[in-house]
Short mmCIF file of C-alpha atoms in Angstrom, two decimals:
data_model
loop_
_atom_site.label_atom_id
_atom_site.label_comp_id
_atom_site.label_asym_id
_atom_site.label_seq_id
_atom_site.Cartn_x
_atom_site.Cartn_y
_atom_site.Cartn_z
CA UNK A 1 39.05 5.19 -33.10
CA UNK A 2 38.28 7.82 -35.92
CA UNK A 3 35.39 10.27 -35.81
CA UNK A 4 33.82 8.23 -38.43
CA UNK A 5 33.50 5.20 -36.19
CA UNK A 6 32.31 6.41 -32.77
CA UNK A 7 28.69 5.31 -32.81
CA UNK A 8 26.02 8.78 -32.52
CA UNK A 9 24.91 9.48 -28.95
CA UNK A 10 20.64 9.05 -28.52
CA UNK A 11 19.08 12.06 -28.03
CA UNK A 12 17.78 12.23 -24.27
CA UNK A 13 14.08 11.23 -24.41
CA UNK A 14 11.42 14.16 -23.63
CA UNK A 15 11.16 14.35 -20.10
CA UNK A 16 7.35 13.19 -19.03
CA UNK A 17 5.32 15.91 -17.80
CA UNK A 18 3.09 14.48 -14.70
CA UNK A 19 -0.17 15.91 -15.04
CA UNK A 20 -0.92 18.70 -12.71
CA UNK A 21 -3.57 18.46 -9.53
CA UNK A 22 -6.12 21.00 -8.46
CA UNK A 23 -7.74 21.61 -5.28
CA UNK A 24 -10.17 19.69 -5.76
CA UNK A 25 -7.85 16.96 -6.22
CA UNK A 26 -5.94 17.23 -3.30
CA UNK A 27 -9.67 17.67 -1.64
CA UNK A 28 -10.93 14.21 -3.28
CA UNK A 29 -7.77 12.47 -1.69
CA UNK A 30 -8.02 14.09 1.59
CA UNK A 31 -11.84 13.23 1.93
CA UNK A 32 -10.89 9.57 0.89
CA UNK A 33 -8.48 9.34 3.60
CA UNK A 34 -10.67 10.95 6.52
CA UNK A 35 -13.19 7.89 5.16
CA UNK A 36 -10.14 5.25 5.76
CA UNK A 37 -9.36 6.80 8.99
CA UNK A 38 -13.00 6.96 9.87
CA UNK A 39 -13.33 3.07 8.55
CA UNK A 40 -9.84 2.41 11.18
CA UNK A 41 -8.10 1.08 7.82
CA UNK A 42 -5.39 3.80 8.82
CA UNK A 43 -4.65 5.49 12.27
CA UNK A 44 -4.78 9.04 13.07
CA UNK A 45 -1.33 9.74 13.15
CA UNK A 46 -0.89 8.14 9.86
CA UNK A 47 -4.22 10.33 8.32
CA UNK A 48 -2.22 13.65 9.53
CA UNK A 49 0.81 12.69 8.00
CA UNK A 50 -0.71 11.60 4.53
CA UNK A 51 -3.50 14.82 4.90
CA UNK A 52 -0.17 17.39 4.93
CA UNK A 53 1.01 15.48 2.14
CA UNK A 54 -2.21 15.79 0.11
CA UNK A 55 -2.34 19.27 0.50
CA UNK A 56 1.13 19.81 -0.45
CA UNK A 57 0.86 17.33 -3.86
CA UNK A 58 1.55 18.67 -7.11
CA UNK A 59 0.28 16.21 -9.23
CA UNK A 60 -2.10 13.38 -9.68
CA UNK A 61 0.97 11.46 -9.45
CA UNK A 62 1.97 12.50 -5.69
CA UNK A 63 -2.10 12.06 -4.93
CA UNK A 64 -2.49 8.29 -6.19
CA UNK A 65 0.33 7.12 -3.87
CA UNK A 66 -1.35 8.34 -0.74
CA UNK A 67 -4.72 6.52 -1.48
CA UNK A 68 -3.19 3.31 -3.64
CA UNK A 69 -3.38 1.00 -0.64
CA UNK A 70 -6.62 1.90 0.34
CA UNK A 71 -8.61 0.05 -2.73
CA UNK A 72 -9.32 0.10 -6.15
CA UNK A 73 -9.32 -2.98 -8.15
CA UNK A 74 -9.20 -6.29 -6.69
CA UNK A 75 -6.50 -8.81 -8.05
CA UNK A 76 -9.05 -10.63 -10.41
CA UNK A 77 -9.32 -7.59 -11.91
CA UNK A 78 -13.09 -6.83 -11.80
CA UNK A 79 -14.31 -3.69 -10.43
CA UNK A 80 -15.57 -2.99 -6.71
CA UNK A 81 -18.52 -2.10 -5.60
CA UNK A 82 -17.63 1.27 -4.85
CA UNK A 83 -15.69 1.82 -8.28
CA UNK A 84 -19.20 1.67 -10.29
CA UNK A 85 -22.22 4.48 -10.71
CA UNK A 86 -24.96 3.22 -11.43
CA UNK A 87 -27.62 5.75 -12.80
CA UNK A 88 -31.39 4.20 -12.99
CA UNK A 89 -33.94 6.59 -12.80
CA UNK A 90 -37.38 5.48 -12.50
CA UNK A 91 -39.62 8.20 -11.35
CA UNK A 92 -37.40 11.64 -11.88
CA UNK A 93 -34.51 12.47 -13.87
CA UNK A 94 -31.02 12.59 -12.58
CA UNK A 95 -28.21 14.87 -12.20
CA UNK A 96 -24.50 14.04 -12.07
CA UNK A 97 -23.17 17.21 -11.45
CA UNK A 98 -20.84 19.53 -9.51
CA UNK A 99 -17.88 18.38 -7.40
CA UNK A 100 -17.95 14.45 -7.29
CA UNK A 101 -15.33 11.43 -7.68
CA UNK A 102 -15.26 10.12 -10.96
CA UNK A 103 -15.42 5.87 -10.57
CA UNK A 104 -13.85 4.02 -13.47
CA UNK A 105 -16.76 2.48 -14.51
CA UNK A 106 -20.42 4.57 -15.23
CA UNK A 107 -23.82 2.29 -15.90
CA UNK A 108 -26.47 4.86 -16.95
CA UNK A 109 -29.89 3.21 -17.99
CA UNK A 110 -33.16 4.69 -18.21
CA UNK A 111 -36.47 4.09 -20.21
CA UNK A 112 -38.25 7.03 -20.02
CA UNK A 113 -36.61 9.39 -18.03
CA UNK A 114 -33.38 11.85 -18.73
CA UNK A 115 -29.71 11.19 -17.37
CA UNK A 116 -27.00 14.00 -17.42
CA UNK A 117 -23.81 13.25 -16.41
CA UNK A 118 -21.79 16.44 -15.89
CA UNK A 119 -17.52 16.08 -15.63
CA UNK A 120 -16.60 19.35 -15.95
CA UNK A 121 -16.43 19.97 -12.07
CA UNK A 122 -15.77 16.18 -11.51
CA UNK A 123 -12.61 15.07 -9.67
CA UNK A 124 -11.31 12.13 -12.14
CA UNK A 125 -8.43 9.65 -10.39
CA UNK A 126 -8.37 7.18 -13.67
CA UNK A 127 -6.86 7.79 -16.72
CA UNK A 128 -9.69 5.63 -18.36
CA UNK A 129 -13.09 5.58 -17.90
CA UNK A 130 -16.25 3.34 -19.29
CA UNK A 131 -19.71 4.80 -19.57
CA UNK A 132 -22.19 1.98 -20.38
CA UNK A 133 -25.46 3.99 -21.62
CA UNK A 134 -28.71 2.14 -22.50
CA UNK A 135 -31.60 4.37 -22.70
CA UNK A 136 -35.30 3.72 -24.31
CA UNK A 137 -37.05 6.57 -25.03
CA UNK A 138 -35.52 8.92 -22.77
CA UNK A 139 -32.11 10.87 -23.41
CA UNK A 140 -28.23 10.40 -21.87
CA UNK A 141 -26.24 12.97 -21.74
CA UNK A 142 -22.68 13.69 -21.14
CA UNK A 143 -20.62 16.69 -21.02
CA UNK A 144 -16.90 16.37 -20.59
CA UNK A 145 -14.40 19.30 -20.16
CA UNK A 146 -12.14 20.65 -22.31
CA UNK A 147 -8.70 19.29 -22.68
CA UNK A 148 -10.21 15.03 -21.96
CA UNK A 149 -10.88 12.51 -24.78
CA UNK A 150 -14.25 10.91 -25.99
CA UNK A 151 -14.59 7.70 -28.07
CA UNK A 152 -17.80 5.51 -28.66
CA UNK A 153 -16.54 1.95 -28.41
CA UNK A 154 -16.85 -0.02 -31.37
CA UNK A 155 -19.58 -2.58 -29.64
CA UNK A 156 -22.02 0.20 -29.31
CA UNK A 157 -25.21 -0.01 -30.84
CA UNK A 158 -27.82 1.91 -33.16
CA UNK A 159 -25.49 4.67 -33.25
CA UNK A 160 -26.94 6.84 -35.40
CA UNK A 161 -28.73 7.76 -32.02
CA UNK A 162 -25.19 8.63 -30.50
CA UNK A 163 -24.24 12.10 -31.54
CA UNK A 164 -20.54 12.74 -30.10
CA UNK A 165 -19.78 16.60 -30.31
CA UNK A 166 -16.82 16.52 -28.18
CA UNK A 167 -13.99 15.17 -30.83
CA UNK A 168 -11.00 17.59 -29.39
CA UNK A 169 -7.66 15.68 -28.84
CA UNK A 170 -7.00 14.90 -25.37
CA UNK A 171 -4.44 16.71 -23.38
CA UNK A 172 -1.33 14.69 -22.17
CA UNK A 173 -2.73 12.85 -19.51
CA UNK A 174 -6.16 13.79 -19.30
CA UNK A 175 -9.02 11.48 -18.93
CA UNK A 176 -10.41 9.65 -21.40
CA UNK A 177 -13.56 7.93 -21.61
CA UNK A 178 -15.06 5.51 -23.39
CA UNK A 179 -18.79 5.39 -24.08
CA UNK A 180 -20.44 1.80 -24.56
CA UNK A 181 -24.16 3.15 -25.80
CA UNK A 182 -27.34 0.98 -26.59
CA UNK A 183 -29.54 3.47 -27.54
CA UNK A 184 -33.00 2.60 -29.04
CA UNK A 185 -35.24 5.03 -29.64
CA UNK A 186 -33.59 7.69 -27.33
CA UNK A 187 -30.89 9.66 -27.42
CA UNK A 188 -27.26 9.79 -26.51
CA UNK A 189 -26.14 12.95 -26.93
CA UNK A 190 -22.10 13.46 -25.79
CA UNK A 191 -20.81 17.39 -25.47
CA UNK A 192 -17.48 19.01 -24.39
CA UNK A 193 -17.23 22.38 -22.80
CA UNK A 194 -14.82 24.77 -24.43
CA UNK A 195 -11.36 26.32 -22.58
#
């Protein structure tokens, strides 16, 4: 066979890069497991051995293994209990801040009163993730961290109420989440902190 008729080699594909964990990553999975272990859905022996492992992961990748038989959603596909917030403040405003474990699935609803919902120190397991924000006359806030994605679904509502200042491309794997918001005569107000 001539030159001319050996078919071109493919070009090897760009090899994936897995999204890099933090601490507080490895701390989110670790907690999780002490909860299992605590719950007797694992055994001690078993939480050492996956505990080592969390502390040693790299990635989210490495992290998601150790927890995936321990929940998340169930086979109909509709979300747990404990994979939903749900923000309702009646008599004070609330404050979703600091180090917490980002569910998949965020209902925020208030009449009055003021929600913030703070990500930037968040622990985030999902690579998706639904607000649902309904507010009256009070105001929903958001503020994501640099380097994850923002989009207002196309089912929201009234939007010229939601004002959505966080418009950076997402990083390669980061989060992303999507905001479902009924605003009436309140505010949704959506902001990204900067690297």
């Amino acid at each position: 066979m001539s030159d001319a008729d050996q078919l071109p080699i493919p070009a090897s594909p760009e090899p994936r890069v897995e999204p890099r964990a933090g601490d507080a990553d490895r701390e989110a999975v670790a907690d999780r497991l002490r909860s299992a272990a605590g719950e007797g859905r694992i055994d001690l022996g078993e939480l050492e051995e996956r505990l080592d492992r969390a502390y040693a992961a790299k990635t989210y990748g490495e992290l998601d293994t150790l927890v995936a038989d321990l929940g998340g959603r169930p086979a109909d596909g509709a979300d747990s209990a404990d994979d939903v917030l749900v923000l309702k403040p009646k008599l004070a405003n609330i404050r979703q801040s600091g180090r917490w474990t980002v569910p998949s699935r965020i209902v925020a609803e208030c009449r009055m009163m003021h929600v913030e919902i703070d990500f930037t120190e968040a622990v985030c397991p999902h690579r998706e993730v639904t607000v649902e924000a309904t507010c009256g006359a009070g105001h929903i806030r958001l503020v994501v961290p640099a380097g994850w994605g923002v989009r207002v679904d196309g089912s929201s509502t009234n939007t010229g109420h939601i004002v959505n200042k966080a418009t950076e491309a997402p990083e390669p794997g980061a989060p992303t989440v999507t905001v479902v918001g009924h605003p009436r005569s309140g505010l949704i107000k959506i902001k990204q902190r900067r690297h």
